[in-house]
GROMACS .gro file of C-alpha atoms in nm:
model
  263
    1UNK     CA    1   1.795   0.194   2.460
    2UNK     CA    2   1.502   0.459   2.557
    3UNK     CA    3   1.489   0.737   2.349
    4UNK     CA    4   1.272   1.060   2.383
    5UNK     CA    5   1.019   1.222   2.112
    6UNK     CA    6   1.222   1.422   1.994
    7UNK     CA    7   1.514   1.186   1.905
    8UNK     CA    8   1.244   0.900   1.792
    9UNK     CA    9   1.112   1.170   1.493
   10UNK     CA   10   1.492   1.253   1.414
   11UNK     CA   11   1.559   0.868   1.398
   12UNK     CA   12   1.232   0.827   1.155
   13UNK     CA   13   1.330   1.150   0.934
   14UNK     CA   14   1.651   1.014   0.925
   15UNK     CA   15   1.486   0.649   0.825
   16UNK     CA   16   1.286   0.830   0.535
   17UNK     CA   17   1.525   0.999   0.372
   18UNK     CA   18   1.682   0.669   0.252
   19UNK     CA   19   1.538   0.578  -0.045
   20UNK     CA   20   1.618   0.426  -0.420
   21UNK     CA   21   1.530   0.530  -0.726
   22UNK     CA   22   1.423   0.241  -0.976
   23UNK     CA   23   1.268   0.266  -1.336
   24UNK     CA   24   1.178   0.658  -1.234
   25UNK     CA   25   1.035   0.592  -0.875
   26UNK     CA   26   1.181   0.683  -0.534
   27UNK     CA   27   1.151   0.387  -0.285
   28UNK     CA   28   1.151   0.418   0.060
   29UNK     CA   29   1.405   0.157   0.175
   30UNK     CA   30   1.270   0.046   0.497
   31UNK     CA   31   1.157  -0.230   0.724
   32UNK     CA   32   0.765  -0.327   0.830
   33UNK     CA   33   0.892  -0.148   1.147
   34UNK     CA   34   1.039   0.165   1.027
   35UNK     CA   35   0.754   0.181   0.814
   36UNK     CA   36   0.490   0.134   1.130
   37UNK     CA   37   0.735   0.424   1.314
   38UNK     CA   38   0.688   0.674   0.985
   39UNK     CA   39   0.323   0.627   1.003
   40UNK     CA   40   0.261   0.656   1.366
   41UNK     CA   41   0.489   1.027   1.325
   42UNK     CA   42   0.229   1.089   1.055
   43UNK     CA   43  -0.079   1.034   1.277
   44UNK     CA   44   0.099   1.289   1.493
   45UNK     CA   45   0.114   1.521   1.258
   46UNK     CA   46  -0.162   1.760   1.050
   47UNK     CA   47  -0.253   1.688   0.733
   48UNK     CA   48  -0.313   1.359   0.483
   49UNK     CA   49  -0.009   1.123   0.438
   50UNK     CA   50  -0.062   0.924   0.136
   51UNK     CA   51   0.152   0.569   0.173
   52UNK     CA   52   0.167   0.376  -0.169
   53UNK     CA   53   0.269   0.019  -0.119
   54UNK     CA   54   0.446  -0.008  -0.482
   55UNK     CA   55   0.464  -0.379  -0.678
   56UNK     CA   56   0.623  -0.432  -1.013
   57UNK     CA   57   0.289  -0.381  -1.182
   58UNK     CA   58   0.212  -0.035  -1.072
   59UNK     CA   59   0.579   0.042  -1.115
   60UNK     CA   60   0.562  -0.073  -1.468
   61UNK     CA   61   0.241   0.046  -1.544
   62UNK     CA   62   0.398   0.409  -1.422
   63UNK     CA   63   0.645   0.374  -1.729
   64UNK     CA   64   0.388   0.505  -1.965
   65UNK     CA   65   0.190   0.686  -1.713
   66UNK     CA   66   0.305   0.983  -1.600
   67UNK     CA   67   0.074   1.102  -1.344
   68UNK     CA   68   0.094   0.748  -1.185
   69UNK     CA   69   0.465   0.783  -1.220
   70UNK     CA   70   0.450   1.152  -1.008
   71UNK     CA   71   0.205   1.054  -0.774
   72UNK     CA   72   0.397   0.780  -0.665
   73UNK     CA   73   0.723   1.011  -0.631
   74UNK     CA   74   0.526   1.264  -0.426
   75UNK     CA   75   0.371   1.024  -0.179
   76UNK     CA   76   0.532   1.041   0.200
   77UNK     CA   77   0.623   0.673   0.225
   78UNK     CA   78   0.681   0.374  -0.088
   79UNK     CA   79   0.768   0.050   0.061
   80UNK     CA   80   0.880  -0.191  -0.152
   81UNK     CA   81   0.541  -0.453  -0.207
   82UNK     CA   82   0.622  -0.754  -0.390
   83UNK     CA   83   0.921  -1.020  -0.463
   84UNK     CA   84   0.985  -0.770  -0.833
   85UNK     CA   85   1.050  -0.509  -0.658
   86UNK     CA   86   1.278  -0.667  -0.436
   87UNK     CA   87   1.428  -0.846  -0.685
   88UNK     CA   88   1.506  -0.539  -0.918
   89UNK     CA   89   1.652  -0.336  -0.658
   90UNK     CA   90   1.910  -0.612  -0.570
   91UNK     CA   91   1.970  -0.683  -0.925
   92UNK     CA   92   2.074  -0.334  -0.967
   93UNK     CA   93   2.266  -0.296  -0.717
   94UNK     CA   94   1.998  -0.167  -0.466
   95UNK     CA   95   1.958  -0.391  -0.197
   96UNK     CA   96   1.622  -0.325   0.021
   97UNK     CA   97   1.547  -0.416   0.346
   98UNK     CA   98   1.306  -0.656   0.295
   99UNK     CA   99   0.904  -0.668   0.109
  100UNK     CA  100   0.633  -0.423   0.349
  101UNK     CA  101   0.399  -0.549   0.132
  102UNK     CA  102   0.009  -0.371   0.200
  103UNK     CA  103  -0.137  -0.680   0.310
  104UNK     CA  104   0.092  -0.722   0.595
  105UNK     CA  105   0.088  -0.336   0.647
  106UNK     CA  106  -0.249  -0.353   0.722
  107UNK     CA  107  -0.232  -0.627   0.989
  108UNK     CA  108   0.048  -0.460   1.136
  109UNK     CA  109  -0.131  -0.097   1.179
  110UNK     CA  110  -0.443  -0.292   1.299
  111UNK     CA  111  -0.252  -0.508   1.554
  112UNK     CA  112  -0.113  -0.185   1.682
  113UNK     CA  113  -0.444   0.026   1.634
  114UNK     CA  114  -0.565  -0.062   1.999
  115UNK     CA  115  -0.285   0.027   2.220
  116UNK     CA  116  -0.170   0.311   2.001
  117UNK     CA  117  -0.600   0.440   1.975
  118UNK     CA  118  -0.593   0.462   1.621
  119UNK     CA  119  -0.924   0.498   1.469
  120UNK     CA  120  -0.934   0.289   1.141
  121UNK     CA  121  -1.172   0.335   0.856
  122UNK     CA  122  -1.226   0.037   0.534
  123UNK     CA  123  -1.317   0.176   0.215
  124UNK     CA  124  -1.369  -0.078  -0.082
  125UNK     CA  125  -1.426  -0.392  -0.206
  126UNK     CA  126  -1.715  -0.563  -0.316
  127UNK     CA  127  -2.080  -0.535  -0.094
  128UNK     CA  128  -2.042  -0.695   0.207
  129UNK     CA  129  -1.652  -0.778   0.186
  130UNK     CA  130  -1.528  -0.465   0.368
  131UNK     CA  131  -1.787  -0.537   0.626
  132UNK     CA  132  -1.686  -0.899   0.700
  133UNK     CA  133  -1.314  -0.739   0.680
  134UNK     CA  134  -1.419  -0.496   0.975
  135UNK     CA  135  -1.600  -0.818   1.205
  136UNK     CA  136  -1.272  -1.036   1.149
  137UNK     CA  137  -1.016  -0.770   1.240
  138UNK     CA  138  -1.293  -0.721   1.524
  139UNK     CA  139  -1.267  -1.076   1.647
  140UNK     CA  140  -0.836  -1.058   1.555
  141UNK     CA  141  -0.785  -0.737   1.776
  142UNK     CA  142  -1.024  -0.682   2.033
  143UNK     CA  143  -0.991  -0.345   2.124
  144UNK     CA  144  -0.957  -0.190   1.761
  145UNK     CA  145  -1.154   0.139   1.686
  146UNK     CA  146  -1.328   0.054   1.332
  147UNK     CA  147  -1.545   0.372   1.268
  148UNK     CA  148  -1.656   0.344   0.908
  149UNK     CA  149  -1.672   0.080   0.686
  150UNK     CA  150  -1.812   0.173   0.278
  151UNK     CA  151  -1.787  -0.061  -0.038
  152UNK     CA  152  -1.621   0.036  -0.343
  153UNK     CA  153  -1.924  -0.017  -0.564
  154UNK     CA  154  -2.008   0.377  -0.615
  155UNK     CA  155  -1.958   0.562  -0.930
  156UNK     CA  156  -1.660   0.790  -0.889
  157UNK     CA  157  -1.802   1.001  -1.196
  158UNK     CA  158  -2.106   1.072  -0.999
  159UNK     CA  159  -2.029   1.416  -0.719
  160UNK     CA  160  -2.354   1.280  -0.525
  161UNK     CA  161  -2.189   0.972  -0.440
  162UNK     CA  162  -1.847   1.100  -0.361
  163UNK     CA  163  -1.966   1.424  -0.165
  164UNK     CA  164  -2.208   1.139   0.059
  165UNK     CA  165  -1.876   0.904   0.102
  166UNK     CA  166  -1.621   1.237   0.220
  167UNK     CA  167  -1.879   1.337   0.478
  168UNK     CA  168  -1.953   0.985   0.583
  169UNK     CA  169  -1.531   0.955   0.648
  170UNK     CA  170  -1.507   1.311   0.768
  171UNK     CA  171  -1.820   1.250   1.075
  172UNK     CA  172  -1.591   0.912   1.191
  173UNK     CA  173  -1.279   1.096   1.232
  174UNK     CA  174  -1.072   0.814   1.138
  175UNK     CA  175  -0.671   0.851   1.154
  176UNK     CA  176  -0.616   0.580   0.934
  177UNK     CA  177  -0.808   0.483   0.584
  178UNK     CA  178  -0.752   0.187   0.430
  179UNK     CA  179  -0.862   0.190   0.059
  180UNK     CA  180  -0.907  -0.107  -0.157
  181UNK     CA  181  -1.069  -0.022  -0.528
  182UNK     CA  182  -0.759  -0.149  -0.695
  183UNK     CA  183  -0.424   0.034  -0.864
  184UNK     CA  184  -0.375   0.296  -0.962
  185UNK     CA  185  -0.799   0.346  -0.876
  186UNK     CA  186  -0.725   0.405  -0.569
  187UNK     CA  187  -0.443   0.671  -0.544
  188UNK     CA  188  -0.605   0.852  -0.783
  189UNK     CA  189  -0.868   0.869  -0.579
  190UNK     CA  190  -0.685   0.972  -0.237
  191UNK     CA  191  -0.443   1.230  -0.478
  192UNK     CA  192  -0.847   1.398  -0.584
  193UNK     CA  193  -1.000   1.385  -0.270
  194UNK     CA  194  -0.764   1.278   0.055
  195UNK     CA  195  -0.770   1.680   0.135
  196UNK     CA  196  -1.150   1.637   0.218
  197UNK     CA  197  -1.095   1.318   0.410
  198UNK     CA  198  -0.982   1.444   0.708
  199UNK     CA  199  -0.753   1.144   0.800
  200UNK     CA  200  -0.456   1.179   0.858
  201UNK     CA  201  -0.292   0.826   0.669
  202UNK     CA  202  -0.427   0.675   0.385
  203UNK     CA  203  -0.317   0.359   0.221
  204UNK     CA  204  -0.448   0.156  -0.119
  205UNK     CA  205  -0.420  -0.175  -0.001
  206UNK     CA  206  -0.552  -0.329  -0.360
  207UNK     CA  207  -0.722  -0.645  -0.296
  208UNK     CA  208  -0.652  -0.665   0.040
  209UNK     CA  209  -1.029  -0.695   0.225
  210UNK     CA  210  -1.123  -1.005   0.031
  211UNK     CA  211  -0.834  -1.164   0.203
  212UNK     CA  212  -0.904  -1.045   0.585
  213UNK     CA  213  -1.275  -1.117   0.497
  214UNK     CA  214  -1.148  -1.443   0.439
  215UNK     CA  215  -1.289  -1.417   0.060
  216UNK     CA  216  -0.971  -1.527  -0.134
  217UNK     CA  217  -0.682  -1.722   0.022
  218UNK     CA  218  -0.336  -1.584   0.111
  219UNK     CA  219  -0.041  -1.778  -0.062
  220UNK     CA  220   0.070  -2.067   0.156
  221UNK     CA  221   0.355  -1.909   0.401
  222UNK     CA  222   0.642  -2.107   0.215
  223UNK     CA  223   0.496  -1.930  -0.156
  224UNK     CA  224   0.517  -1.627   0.014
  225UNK     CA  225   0.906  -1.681   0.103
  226UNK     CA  226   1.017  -1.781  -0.237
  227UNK     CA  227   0.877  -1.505  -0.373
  228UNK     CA  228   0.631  -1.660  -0.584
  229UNK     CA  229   0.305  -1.543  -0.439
  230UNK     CA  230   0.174  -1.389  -0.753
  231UNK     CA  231   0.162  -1.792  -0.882
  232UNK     CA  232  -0.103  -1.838  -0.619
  233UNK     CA  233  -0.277  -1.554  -0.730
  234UNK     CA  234  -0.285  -1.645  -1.070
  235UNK     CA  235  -0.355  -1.999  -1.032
  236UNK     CA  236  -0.645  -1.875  -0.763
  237UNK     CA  237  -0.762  -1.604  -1.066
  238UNK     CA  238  -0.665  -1.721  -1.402
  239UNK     CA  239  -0.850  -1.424  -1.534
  240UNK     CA  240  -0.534  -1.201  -1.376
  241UNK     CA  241  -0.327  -1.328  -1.660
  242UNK     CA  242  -0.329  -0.988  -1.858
  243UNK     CA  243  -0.252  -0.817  -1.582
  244UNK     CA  244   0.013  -1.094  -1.482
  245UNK     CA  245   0.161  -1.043  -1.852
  246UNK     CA  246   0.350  -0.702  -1.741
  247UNK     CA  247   0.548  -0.894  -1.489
  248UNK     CA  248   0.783  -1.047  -1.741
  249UNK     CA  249   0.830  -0.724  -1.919
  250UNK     CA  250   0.935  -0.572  -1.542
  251UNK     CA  251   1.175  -0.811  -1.552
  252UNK     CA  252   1.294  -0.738  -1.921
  253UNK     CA  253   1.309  -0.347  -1.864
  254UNK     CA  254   1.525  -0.388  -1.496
  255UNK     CA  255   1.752  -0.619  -1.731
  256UNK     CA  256   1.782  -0.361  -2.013
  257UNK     CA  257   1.844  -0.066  -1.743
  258UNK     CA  258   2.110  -0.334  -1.572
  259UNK     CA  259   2.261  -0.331  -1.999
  260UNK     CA  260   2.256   0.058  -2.000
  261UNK     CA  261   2.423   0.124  -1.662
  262UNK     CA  262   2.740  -0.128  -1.784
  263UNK     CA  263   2.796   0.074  -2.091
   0.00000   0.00000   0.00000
């Protein structure tokens, strides 16, 4: 079935206003292709739209957080990133689609970034990662429009640095930023300053870059499917372990809200 402009941006309003609420945070509950259809009506439309791709550790982090925790319900699109937050949602009762995690995001907007023009711009990572990033996604999509690429090794605390980064992304007129400095690093840092980016999408995509650059491996595809992928990651970075440690108590709090809501 064909449908016109007009019907495709009712059909994606229509998409975005289904959403569940877990632990505090709206979710957007939507497929890698809805989600690709809501961010190719942002690029059509003025202004920055801040996508959060939300995993049990930023949503439990957001528990004793509250500007993470408002940031994240304020944001245009929350797909559901990660096996716990699938998980949760069915075990209280609110199925989801399926995981738009921001890895996968990524590839998808950049696969699409050639026929669609996009202009894509890689902030982040570690000297010389977001570079290699750019040359592989290069080699991946001929075609794609990379006009910026900056590490993440600047001092946000220092207005030089920042002021020299906004007007480096404001000259490439990029549509879409990707930012990877880490959660919640990185919204904070598009909530401060997306107004002066002049882009109309941007996305923290976390750790992201290091895997495109071909820097750390993905999870084996099967790992991925079971839901286990954060195994990989740990067993790849055994000094994630803290950070690992609030997955369990995710689990404990979804179980405790699943106690409340029977009584």
């Amino acid at each position: 079935m064909l449908y016109n402009m007009e019907e495709k941006r009712q059909i994606v309003e229509k998409t975005m206003q289904k959403k569940i609420s877990m632990l505090g945070a709206d979710i957007h509950n939507v497929t890698m292709q809805e989600a690709l259809s809501a961010i190719d009506g942002f690029i059509k439309e003025d202004g920055l739209h801040q996508v959060i791709t939300l995993n049990a550790e930023i949503l439990y982090q957001a528990q004793t957080n509250e500007r993470l925790l408002a940031l994240i319900n304020k944001a245009d699109l929350v797909t559901p990133d990660g096996s716990g937050i699938v998980w949760g949602a069915d075990y209280l009762g609110m199925p989801l689609k399926e995981r738009v995690s921001g890895i996968d995001l990524l590839w998808e907007i950049c696969r699409l970034a050639p026929e669609k023009g996009w202009r894509i711009y890689l902030l982040g990572a570690a000297p010389g990662i977001a570079d290699k990033a750019a040359e592989n996604l290069k080699n991946k999509y001929p075609g794609i429009s990379i006009v910026g690429v900056r590490n993440g090794y600047f001092n946000i605390n220092n207005e030089e640095e920042v002021r020299d980064i906004l007007k480096d992304v404001q000259l490439a007129a990029a549509d879409v930023i990707f930012i990877a400095m880490g959660a919640p690093r990185q919204e904070y840092f598009i909530e401060d300053y997306g107004a002066d980016f002049g882009v109309k999408v941007a996305i923290g995509v976390g750790g992201s870059f290091d895997v495109v650059a071909g820097a750390v491996k993905r999870a084996p595809v099967f790992m991925q499917k079971m839901g286990i992928e954060w195994l990989w990651r740990l067993l790849c970075q055994p000094s994630r372990w803290k950070r690992m440690m609030n997955l369990p108590r995710f689990v404990r709090l979804v179980k405790k809200t699943k106690k409340k809501q029977r009584l």
